[in-house]
PDB file of C-alpha atoms in Angstrom:
ATOM      1  CA  MET U 337     -49.242 195.740-109.293  1.00  0.00           C
ATOM      2  CA  ASN U 338     -45.596 195.614-108.300  1.00  0.00           C
ATOM      3  CA  ALA U 339     -45.991 193.724-104.649  1.00  0.00           C
ATOM      4  CA  SER U 340     -43.734 196.485-102.982  1.00  0.00           C
ATOM      5  CA  ARG U 341     -46.731 198.487-103.465  1.00  0.00           C
ATOM      6  CA  THR U 342     -49.400 196.215-102.499  1.00  0.00           C
ATOM      7  CA  VAL U 343     -51.199 197.799 -99.145  1.00  0.00           C
ATOM      8  CA  ALA U 344     -52.030 195.680 -96.379  1.00  0.00           C
ATOM      9  CA  PRO U 345     -55.632 195.144 -95.063  1.00  0.00           C
ATOM     10  CA  VAL U 346     -55.941 198.342 -91.927  1.00  0.00           C
ATOM     11  CA  THR U 347     -57.819 195.682 -89.529  1.00  0.00           C
ATOM     12  CA  GLY U 348     -55.909 194.671 -86.914  1.00  0.00           C
ATOM     13  CA  ALA U 349     -53.201 192.251 -87.040  1.00  0.00           C
ATOM     14  CA  ALA U 350     -54.878 189.957 -84.305  1.00  0.00           C
ATOM     15  CA  THR U 351     -57.962 189.943 -86.525  1.00  0.00           C
ATOM     16  CA  ARG U 352     -55.955 188.879 -89.960  1.00  0.00           C
ATOM     17  CA  PHE U 353     -53.956 186.347 -88.479  1.00  0.00           C
ATOM     18  CA  LEU U 354     -57.680 184.579 -87.226  1.00  0.00           C
ATOM     19  CA  GLY U 355     -58.880 185.393 -90.617  1.00  0.00           C
ATOM     20  CA  GLY U 356     -55.873 183.525 -92.297  1.00  0.00           C
ATOM     21  CA  ALA U 357     -56.762 180.698 -90.139  1.00  0.00           C
ATOM     22  CA  GLY U 358     -59.923 180.731 -91.390  1.00  0.00           C
ATOM     23  CA  LEU U 359     -58.645 180.351 -95.048  1.00  0.00           C
ATOM     24  CA  LEU U 360     -58.214 177.097 -93.736  1.00  0.00           C
ATOM     25  CA  LEU U 361     -61.361 176.917 -92.523  1.00  0.00           C
ATOM     26  CA  ARG U 362     -62.956 177.842 -96.184  1.00  0.00           C
ATOM     27  CA  GLY U 363     -60.555 175.299 -97.837  1.00  0.00           C
ATOM     28  CA  PHE U 364     -61.930 172.648 -95.867  1.00  0.00           C
ATOM     29  CA  GLY U 365     -65.426 173.455 -96.511  1.00  0.00           C
ATOM     30  CA  MET U 366     -64.637 173.842-100.242  1.00  0.00           C
ATOM     31  CA  TYR U 367     -63.243 170.312 -99.997  1.00  0.00           C
ATOM     32  CA  VAL U 368     -66.041 168.360 -98.419  1.00  0.00           C
ATOM     33  CA  ARG U 369     -68.950 169.930-100.489  1.00  0.00           C
ATOM     34  CA  SER U 370     -67.248 169.157-103.734  1.00  0.00           C
ATOM     35  CA  PRO U 371     -67.308 164.899-104.470  1.00  0.00           C
ATOM     36  CA  LYS U 372     -64.488 165.663-107.313  1.00  0.00           C
ATOM     37  CA  LEU U 373     -62.303 167.287-104.779  1.00  0.00           C
ATOM     38  CA  MET U 374     -62.968 164.784-102.374  1.00  0.00           C
ATOM     39  CA  LEU U 375     -61.786 162.298-104.424  1.00  0.00           C
ATOM     40  CA  LEU U 376     -58.918 164.247-105.886  1.00  0.00           C
ATOM     41  CA  GLY U 377     -57.849 164.096-101.969  1.00  0.00           C
ATOM     42  CA  VAL U 378     -58.176 161.065-101.037  1.00  0.00           C
ATOM     43  CA  ILE U 379     -56.546 158.920-103.887  1.00  0.00           C
ATOM     44  CA  PRO U 380     -52.975 159.813-102.863  1.00  0.00           C
ATOM     45  CA  ALA U 381     -53.833 157.981 -99.266  1.00  0.00           C
ATOM     46  CA  LEU U 382     -55.300 154.910-101.013  1.00  0.00           C
ATOM     47  CA  ILE U 383     -52.270 154.495-103.641  1.00  0.00           C
ATOM     48  CA  SER U 384     -49.887 154.732-100.220  1.00  0.00           C
ATOM     49  CA  GLY U 385     -52.161 152.307 -98.294  1.00  0.00           C
ATOM     50  CA  ALA U 386     -51.847 150.079-100.896  1.00  0.00           C
ATOM     51  CA  LEU U 387     -48.355 150.243-101.411  1.00  0.00           C
ATOM     52  CA  TYR U 388     -47.264 149.963 -97.477  1.00  0.00           C
ATOM     53  CA  LEU U 389     -49.711 146.561 -97.126  1.00  0.00           C
ATOM     54  CA  ALA U 390     -47.853 145.132-100.046  1.00  0.00           C
ATOM     55  CA  LEU U 391     -44.429 146.289 -98.248  1.00  0.00           C
ATOM     56  CA  LEU U 392     -45.934 144.266 -94.919  1.00  0.00           C
ATOM     57  CA  ALA U 393     -47.917 141.312 -96.680  1.00  0.00           C
ATOM     58  CA  THR U 394     -44.045 140.726 -98.037  1.00  0.00           C
ATOM     59  CA  LEU U 395     -42.261 141.671 -95.010  1.00  0.00           C
ATOM     60  CA  LEU U 396     -44.449 138.913 -92.971  1.00  0.00           C
ATOM     61  CA  TYR U 397     -43.856 136.771 -95.779  1.00  0.00           C
ATOM     62  CA  PHE U 398     -39.992 136.547 -95.809  1.00  0.00           C
ATOM     63  CA  VAL U 399     -39.523 137.496 -91.609  1.00  0.00           C
ATOM     64  CA  ASP U 400     -38.901 133.847 -90.948  1.00  0.00           C
ATOM     65  CA  ASP U 401     -35.418 133.946 -93.223  1.00  0.00           C
ATOM     66  CA  LEU U 402     -34.636 137.593 -92.226  1.00  0.00           C
ATOM     67  CA  ALA U 403     -34.918 136.771 -88.645  1.00  0.00           C
ATOM     68  CA  ALA U 404     -32.733 133.365 -89.167  1.00  0.00           C
ATOM     69  CA  TRP U 405     -30.375 135.540 -91.384  1.00  0.00           C
ATOM     70  CA  LEU U 406     -30.163 138.305 -88.558  1.00  0.00           C
ATOM     71  CA  THR U 407     -29.182 135.283 -85.896  1.00  0.00           C
ATOM     72  CA  PRO U 408     -26.577 133.367 -87.409  1.00  0.00           C
ATOM     73  CA  PHE U 409     -25.073 132.472 -84.111  1.00  0.00           C
ATOM     74  CA  ALA U 410     -28.248 130.782 -83.036  1.00  0.00           C
ATOM     75  CA  ASP U 411     -27.585 128.091 -85.849  1.00  0.00           C
ATOM     76  CA  ASP U 412     -26.129 125.574 -83.163  1.00  0.00           C
ATOM     77  CA  TRP U 413     -28.606 126.183 -80.104  1.00  0.00           C
ATOM     78  CA  SER U 414     -31.065 123.543 -79.463  1.00  0.00           C
ATOM     79  CA  SER U 415     -34.556 124.344 -81.318  1.00  0.00           C
ATOM     80  CA  THR U 416     -36.726 125.562 -78.437  1.00  0.00           C
ATOM     81  CA  TRP U 417     -34.134 128.789 -77.876  1.00  0.00           C
ATOM     82  CA  ARG U 418     -33.397 129.003 -81.276  1.00  0.00           C
ATOM     83  CA  GLY U 419     -37.185 129.167 -82.005  1.00  0.00           C
ATOM     84  CA  LEU U 420     -37.549 131.835 -79.307  1.00  0.00           C
ATOM     85  CA  LEU U 421     -34.862 133.873 -80.112  1.00  0.00           C
ATOM     86  CA  ARG U 422     -36.009 134.105 -83.946  1.00  0.00           C
ATOM     87  CA  VAL U 423     -39.444 134.445 -83.112  1.00  0.00           C
ATOM     88  CA  ALA U 424     -38.456 137.790 -80.902  1.00  0.00           C
ATOM     89  CA  ALA U 425     -36.069 138.764 -83.814  1.00  0.00           C
ATOM     90  CA  GLY U 426     -38.972 138.622 -86.144  1.00  0.00           C
ATOM     91  CA  LEU U 427     -41.206 140.531 -83.687  1.00  0.00           C
ATOM     92  CA  ALA U 428     -38.438 143.401 -83.787  1.00  0.00           C
ATOM     93  CA  VAL U 429     -38.194 143.487 -87.690  1.00  0.00           C
ATOM     94  CA  VAL U 430     -41.535 143.896 -87.971  1.00  0.00           C
ATOM     95  CA  GLY U 431     -42.001 146.727 -84.920  1.00  0.00           C
ATOM     96  CA  VAL U 432     -39.264 148.710 -86.574  1.00  0.00           C
ATOM     97  CA  ALA U 433     -40.904 148.370 -89.656  1.00  0.00           C
ATOM     98  CA  GLY U 434     -43.642 149.630 -88.381  1.00  0.00           C
ATOM     99  CA  LEU U 435     -42.204 152.608 -86.761  1.00  0.00           C
ATOM    100  CA  VAL U 436     -40.326 153.830 -90.157  1.00  0.00           C
ATOM    101  CA  GLY U 437     -43.992 153.279 -91.837  1.00  0.00           C
ATOM    102  CA  VAL U 438     -45.580 155.212 -89.771  1.00  0.00           C
ATOM    103  CA  LEU U 439     -42.908 157.798 -89.802  1.00  0.00           C
ATOM    104  CA  THR U 440     -42.463 157.818 -93.676  1.00  0.00           C
ATOM    105  CA  PHE U 441     -46.349 156.934 -94.644  1.00  0.00           C
ATOM    106  CA  THR U 442     -47.013 160.772 -94.712  1.00  0.00           C
ATOM    107  CA  ALA U 443     -43.927 161.699 -96.828  1.00  0.00           C
ATOM    108  CA  VAL U 444     -44.552 158.834 -99.378  1.00  0.00           C
ATOM    109  CA  THR U 445     -48.349 160.277 -99.328  1.00  0.00           C
ATOM    110  CA  LEU U 446     -47.359 163.822-100.172  1.00  0.00           C
ATOM    111  CA  VAL U 447     -44.999 163.242-102.636  1.00  0.00           C
ATOM    112  CA  ILE U 448     -47.718 160.822-104.539  1.00  0.00           C
ATOM    113  CA  GLY U 449     -50.353 163.100-104.187  1.00  0.00           C
ATOM    114  CA  ASP U 450     -48.816 166.301-105.583  1.00  0.00           C
ATOM    115  CA  PRO U 451     -50.354 166.541-108.832  1.00  0.00           C
ATOM    116  CA  PHE U 452     -53.536 165.456-107.406  1.00  0.00           C
ATOM    117  CA  TYR U 453     -53.232 168.373-105.125  1.00  0.00           C
ATOM    118  CA  GLU U 454     -52.207 170.888-108.176  1.00  0.00           C
ATOM    119  CA  ALA U 455     -55.888 169.785-109.649  1.00  0.00           C
ATOM    120  CA  ILE U 456     -57.170 170.393-106.704  1.00  0.00           C
ATOM    121  CA  SER U 457     -55.616 173.925-106.338  1.00  0.00           C
ATOM    122  CA  GLU U 458     -56.541 174.585-109.975  1.00  0.00           C
ATOM    123  CA  ARG U 459     -60.230 173.617-109.702  1.00  0.00           C
ATOM    124  CA  VAL U 460     -60.876 175.830-106.696  1.00  0.00           C
ATOM    125  CA  GLU U 461     -59.661 178.589-108.749  1.00  0.00           C
ATOM    126  CA  ASP U 462     -62.120 177.809-111.600  1.00  0.00           C
ATOM    127  CA  ARG U 463     -64.805 177.655-109.063  1.00  0.00           C
ATOM    128  CA  LEU U 464     -63.637 181.447-108.043  1.00  0.00           C
ATOM    129  CA  GLY U 465     -63.660 182.551-111.603  1.00  0.00           C
ATOM    130  CA  GLY U 466     -60.375 181.098-113.534  1.00  0.00           C
ATOM    131  CA  THR U 467     -57.040 181.990-112.779  1.00  0.00           C
ATOM    132  CA  PRO U 468     -55.954 185.621-114.205  1.00  0.00           C
ATOM    133  CA  GLY U 469     -52.545 186.340-115.399  1.00  0.00           C
ATOM    134  CA  ALA U 470     -52.321 182.452-116.116  1.00  0.00           C
ATOM    135  CA  VAL U 471     -49.360 181.172-118.244  1.00  0.00           C
ATOM    136  CA  ASP U 472     -48.788 177.586-119.941  1.00  0.00           C
ATOM    137  CA  VAL U 473     -45.428 176.394-118.349  1.00  0.00           C
ATOM    138  CA  PRO U 474     -44.205 172.966-119.869  1.00  0.00           C
ATOM    139  CA  PHE U 475     -44.360 170.415-117.010  1.00  0.00           C
ATOM    140  CA  TRP U 476     -40.992 169.561-116.477  1.00  0.00           C
ATOM    141  CA  SER U 477     -39.900 173.412-116.439  1.00  0.00           C
ATOM    142  CA  SER U 478     -42.491 173.312-113.603  1.00  0.00           C
ATOM    143  CA  MET U 479     -41.207 170.490-111.933  1.00  0.00           C
ATOM    144  CA  ARG U 480     -37.535 171.925-112.137  1.00  0.00           C
ATOM    145  CA  ARG U 481     -38.873 175.374-110.845  1.00  0.00           C
ATOM    146  CA  SER U 482     -41.086 173.630-107.852  1.00  0.00           C
ATOM    147  CA  VAL U 483     -37.899 171.106-106.961  1.00  0.00           C
ATOM    148  CA  ALA U 484     -35.728 174.319-106.848  1.00  0.00           C
ATOM    149  CA  ASP U 485     -37.677 176.567-104.879  1.00  0.00           C
ATOM    150  CA  SER U 486     -38.241 173.756-102.137  1.00  0.00           C
ATOM    151  CA  LEU U 487     -35.056 173.147-101.511  1.00  0.00           C
ATOM    152  CA  ARG U 488     -34.556 176.786-101.085  1.00  0.00           C
ATOM    153  CA  LEU U 489     -37.317 176.822 -98.520  1.00  0.00           C
ATOM    154  CA  VAL U 490     -35.675 173.812 -97.258  1.00  0.00           C
ATOM    155  CA  ALA U 491     -32.730 175.082 -96.279  1.00  0.00           C
ATOM    156  CA  LEU U 492     -33.722 178.385 -94.984  1.00  0.00           C
ATOM    157  CA  SER U 493     -35.661 176.589 -92.279  1.00  0.00           C
ATOM    158  CA  ALA U 494     -32.945 174.606 -91.648  1.00  0.00           C
ATOM    159  CA  LEU U 495     -30.889 177.538 -91.022  1.00  0.00           C
ATOM    160  CA  ILE U 496     -33.588 178.880 -88.352  1.00  0.00           C
ATOM    161  CA  GLY U 497     -34.654 175.152 -87.524  1.00  0.00           C
ATOM    162  CA  VAL U 498     -31.202 174.140 -86.259  1.00  0.00           C
ATOM    163  CA  PRO U 499     -31.089 177.813 -83.756  1.00  0.00           C
ATOM    164  CA  LEU U 500     -34.296 176.713 -82.620  1.00  0.00           C
ATOM    165  CA  PHE U 501     -33.837 173.249 -81.592  1.00  0.00           C
ATOM    166  CA  ALA U 502     -30.609 174.224 -79.969  1.00  0.00           C
ATOM    167  CA  ALA U 503     -32.620 176.747 -77.546  1.00  0.00           C
ATOM    168  CA  GLY U 504     -35.370 173.793 -77.044  1.00  0.00           C
ATOM    169  CA  PHE U 505     -32.585 173.011 -74.213  1.00  0.00           C
ATOM    170  CA  VAL U 506     -32.578 176.213 -72.754  1.00  0.00           C
ATOM    171  CA  PRO U 507     -34.494 175.785 -69.262  1.00  0.00           C
ATOM    172  CA  LEU U 508     -38.233 177.456 -69.076  1.00  0.00           C
ATOM    173  CA  VAL U 509     -37.671 179.820 -72.357  1.00  0.00           C
ATOM    174  CA  GLY U 510     -37.078 175.874 -74.420  1.00  0.00           C
ATOM    175  CA  GLN U 511     -40.697 174.612 -73.340  1.00  0.00           C
ATOM    176  CA  THR U 512     -42.016 177.949 -73.843  1.00  0.00           C
ATOM    177  CA  VAL U 513     -41.189 180.620 -76.254  1.00  0.00           C
ATOM    178  CA  VAL U 514     -39.492 178.351 -78.530  1.00  0.00           C
ATOM    179  CA  PRO U 515     -42.660 176.731 -79.352  1.00  0.00           C
ATOM    180  CA  VAL U 516     -44.574 179.326 -80.156  1.00  0.00           C
ATOM    181  CA  ILE U 517     -41.412 180.761 -82.275  1.00  0.00           C
ATOM    182  CA  GLY U 518     -41.150 177.370 -83.868  1.00  0.00           C
ATOM    183  CA  ALA U 519     -44.845 177.452 -84.754  1.00  0.00           C
ATOM    184  CA  GLY U 520     -44.291 180.865 -86.353  1.00  0.00           C
ATOM    185  CA  VAL U 521     -41.497 179.865 -88.364  1.00  0.00           C
ATOM    186  CA  GLY U 522     -43.123 176.824 -89.669  1.00  0.00           C
ATOM    187  CA  GLY U 523     -46.163 178.278 -90.457  1.00  0.00           C
ATOM    188  CA  TRP U 524     -44.671 180.933 -92.424  1.00  0.00           C
ATOM    189  CA  PHE U 525     -42.369 178.698 -94.410  1.00  0.00           C
ATOM    190  CA  LEU U 526     -46.022 176.151 -94.704  1.00  0.00           C
ATOM    191  CA  ALA U 527     -47.683 179.047 -96.449  1.00  0.00           C
ATOM    192  CA  LEU U 528     -44.786 179.904 -99.237  1.00  0.00           C
ATOM    193  CA  GLU U 529     -44.597 176.221 -99.988  1.00  0.00           C
ATOM    194  CA  LEU U 530     -48.101 175.639-100.161  1.00  0.00           C
ATOM    195  CA  VAL U 531     -48.916 178.769-102.400  1.00  0.00           C
ATOM    196  CA  GLY U 532     -46.522 177.579-104.702  1.00  0.00           C
ATOM    197  CA  ALA U 533     -48.898 176.155-107.031  1.00  0.00           C
ATOM    198  CA  PRO U 534     -51.240 178.996-107.600  1.00  0.00           C
ATOM    199  CA  PHE U 535     -48.275 181.554-108.165  1.00  0.00           C
ATOM    200  CA  GLN U 536     -46.471 178.953-110.436  1.00  0.00           C
ATOM    201  CA  ARG U 537     -49.462 179.048-112.627  1.00  0.00           C
ATOM    202  CA  ARG U 538     -49.177 182.867-112.910  1.00  0.00           C
ATOM    203  CA  GLY U 539     -45.492 182.285-114.099  1.00  0.00           C
ATOM    204  CA  MET U 540     -44.492 183.630-110.550  1.00  0.00           C
ATOM    205  CA  ARG U 541     -41.550 182.090-108.377  1.00  0.00           C
ATOM    206  CA  LEU U 542     -40.676 182.028-104.867  1.00  0.00           C
ATOM    207  CA  PRO U 543     -39.503 186.054-104.556  1.00  0.00           C
ATOM    208  CA  ASP U 544     -42.838 186.864-105.663  1.00  0.00           C
ATOM    209  CA  ARG U 545     -44.430 184.490-103.146  1.00  0.00           C
ATOM    210  CA  ARG U 546     -42.458 186.009-100.788  1.00  0.00           C
ATOM    211  CA  ALA U 547     -43.325 189.595-101.501  1.00  0.00           C
ATOM    212  CA  ARG U 548     -46.531 189.331-101.771  1.00  0.00           C
ATOM    213  CA  LEU U 549     -47.206 186.934 -98.456  1.00  0.00           C
ATOM    214  CA  ARG U 550     -45.157 189.963 -96.680  1.00  0.00           C
ATOM    215  CA  THR U 551     -47.477 192.568 -97.469  1.00  0.00           C
ATOM    216  CA  ASP U 552     -50.257 190.748 -94.865  1.00  0.00           C
ATOM    217  CA  ARG U 553     -47.992 188.917 -92.989  1.00  0.00           C
ATOM    218  CA  PRO U 554     -50.596 188.270 -90.124  1.00  0.00           C
ATOM    219  CA  THR U 555     -53.030 186.685 -92.594  1.00  0.00           C
ATOM    220  CA  ALA U 556     -50.336 184.154 -94.026  1.00  0.00           C
ATOM    221  CA  LEU U 557     -49.197 183.433 -90.737  1.00  0.00           C
ATOM    222  CA  GLY U 558     -52.663 182.633 -89.036  1.00  0.00           C
ATOM    223  CA  PHE U 559     -53.021 180.233 -92.099  1.00  0.00           C
ATOM    224  CA  GLY U 560     -49.630 178.305 -92.071  1.00  0.00           C
ATOM    225  CA  VAL U 561     -49.451 178.310 -88.466  1.00  0.00           C
ATOM    226  CA  ALA U 562     -53.377 176.662 -88.430  1.00  0.00           C
ATOM    227  CA  VAL U 563     -51.879 174.060 -90.909  1.00  0.00           C
ATOM    228  CA  PHE U 564     -48.503 173.838 -88.782  1.00  0.00           C
ATOM    229  CA  LEU U 565     -50.335 172.755 -85.800  1.00  0.00           C
ATOM    230  CA  CYS U 566     -52.986 170.513 -87.671  1.00  0.00           C
ATOM    231  CA  PHE U 567     -49.986 168.772 -89.387  1.00  0.00           C
ATOM    232  CA  LEU U 568     -48.774 167.742 -85.742  1.00  0.00           C
ATOM    233  CA  ILE U 569     -51.946 165.151 -85.431  1.00  0.00           C
ATOM    234  CA  PRO U 570     -50.839 162.054 -86.284  1.00  0.00           C
ATOM    235  CA  LEU U 571     -51.297 161.397 -90.599  1.00  0.00           C
ATOM    236  CA  GLY U 572     -52.872 164.833 -90.266  1.00  0.00           C
ATOM    237  CA  ALA U 573     -50.781 166.000 -93.311  1.00  0.00           C
ATOM    238  CA  VAL U 574     -52.519 163.197 -94.856  1.00  0.00           C
ATOM    239  CA  LEU U 575     -56.215 164.259 -93.767  1.00  0.00           C
ATOM    240  CA  VAL U 576     -55.718 167.936 -93.924  1.00  0.00           C
ATOM    241  CA  MET U 577     -53.386 168.802 -97.023  1.00  0.00           C
ATOM    242  CA  PRO U 578     -56.644 168.617 -99.594  1.00  0.00           C
ATOM    243  CA  ALA U 579     -58.174 171.469 -97.369  1.00  0.00           C
ATOM    244  CA  ALA U 580     -55.087 173.391 -96.885  1.00  0.00           C
ATOM    245  CA  VAL U 581     -54.409 173.094-100.386  1.00  0.00           C
ATOM    246  CA  ALA U 582     -57.454 174.762-101.014  1.00  0.00           C
ATOM    247  CA  GLY U 583     -57.055 177.319 -98.556  1.00  0.00           C
ATOM    248  CA  ALA U 584     -53.750 178.346-100.036  1.00  0.00           C
ATOM    249  CA  ALA U 585     -55.483 179.210-103.433  1.00  0.00           C
ATOM    250  CA  LEU U 586     -57.385 181.292-101.225  1.00  0.00           C
ATOM    251  CA  LEU U 587     -54.509 183.178 -99.665  1.00  0.00           C
ATOM    252  CA  ALA U 588     -52.534 183.532-103.227  1.00  0.00           C
ATOM    253  CA  ARG U 589     -55.482 185.097-104.432  1.00  0.00           C
ATOM    254  CA  ARG U 590     -56.071 187.211-101.561  1.00  0.00           C
ATOM    255  CA  SER U 591     -52.258 188.164-101.539  1.00  0.00           C
ATOM    256  CA  LEU U 592     -52.286 188.979-105.052  1.00  0.00           C
ATOM    257  CA  GLY U 593     -55.933 191.295-104.755  1.00  0.00           C
ATOM    258  CA  GLN U 594     -58.214 189.032-106.321  1.00  0.00           C
ATOM    259  CA  HIS U 595     -61.561 187.883-105.293  1.00  0.00           C
ATOM    260  CA  VAL U 596     -61.945 184.988-103.039  1.00  0.00           C
ATOM    261  CA  GLU U 597     -65.643 184.572-103.084  1.00  0.00           C
ATOM    262  CA  GLU U 598     -67.075 181.919-105.339  1.00  0.00           C
ATOM    263  CA  ARG U 599     -69.393 182.497-108.419  1.00  0.00           C
TER     264      ARG U 599
END
């Protein structure tokens, strides 16, 4: 059925918004009840953790050399003052590296986890009866399309995000209205991004996603805003992403008029 002819539910917008948030909760439920899904969801974080621990160990091993390289002007100082300065420089290097690690850990984990999250999405659909209209898309073609669609979403979100950032400096409005609008915009783009895998399995692209989710925008916003708020929690993206992927499979099926009850 053409997306433009899809009939939106007749329930109120607030009810549909809460129903969309409930899809994330259902995603959590499906995730925690399946040991296989939980294993798939934990693997990316374990890989990232091992990688970052190795990098930290390497940094600590070479930190004295780095501190000396950063403070060549102290070579002629007395050993006491030179030692104190280089201890401070070493601590600063470790501190900055730790901050960068915290800020990048989530992003790296999500990149590493992409094939695992794709597997979670597919297994959720299998539990719901399979993927109607599935097409066989070669891996590299799927990857190119996914990257292209993601770049388009990033560009669109930036076009909206920059004015919102500027509006955040407006007294009162920037502290009340702008955060609400920002959560709505961020939630919408998260919903569009997260349903990418289910739509790609059906040979559908970003315009198809947008058209389908628009037919029931409150549900899509409810789901996306719930995920967005969870992602604001430190490491929330790593912990919530598997459940968000499972919930996105439910959202995609609902937007396509397919049942979302387990068989």
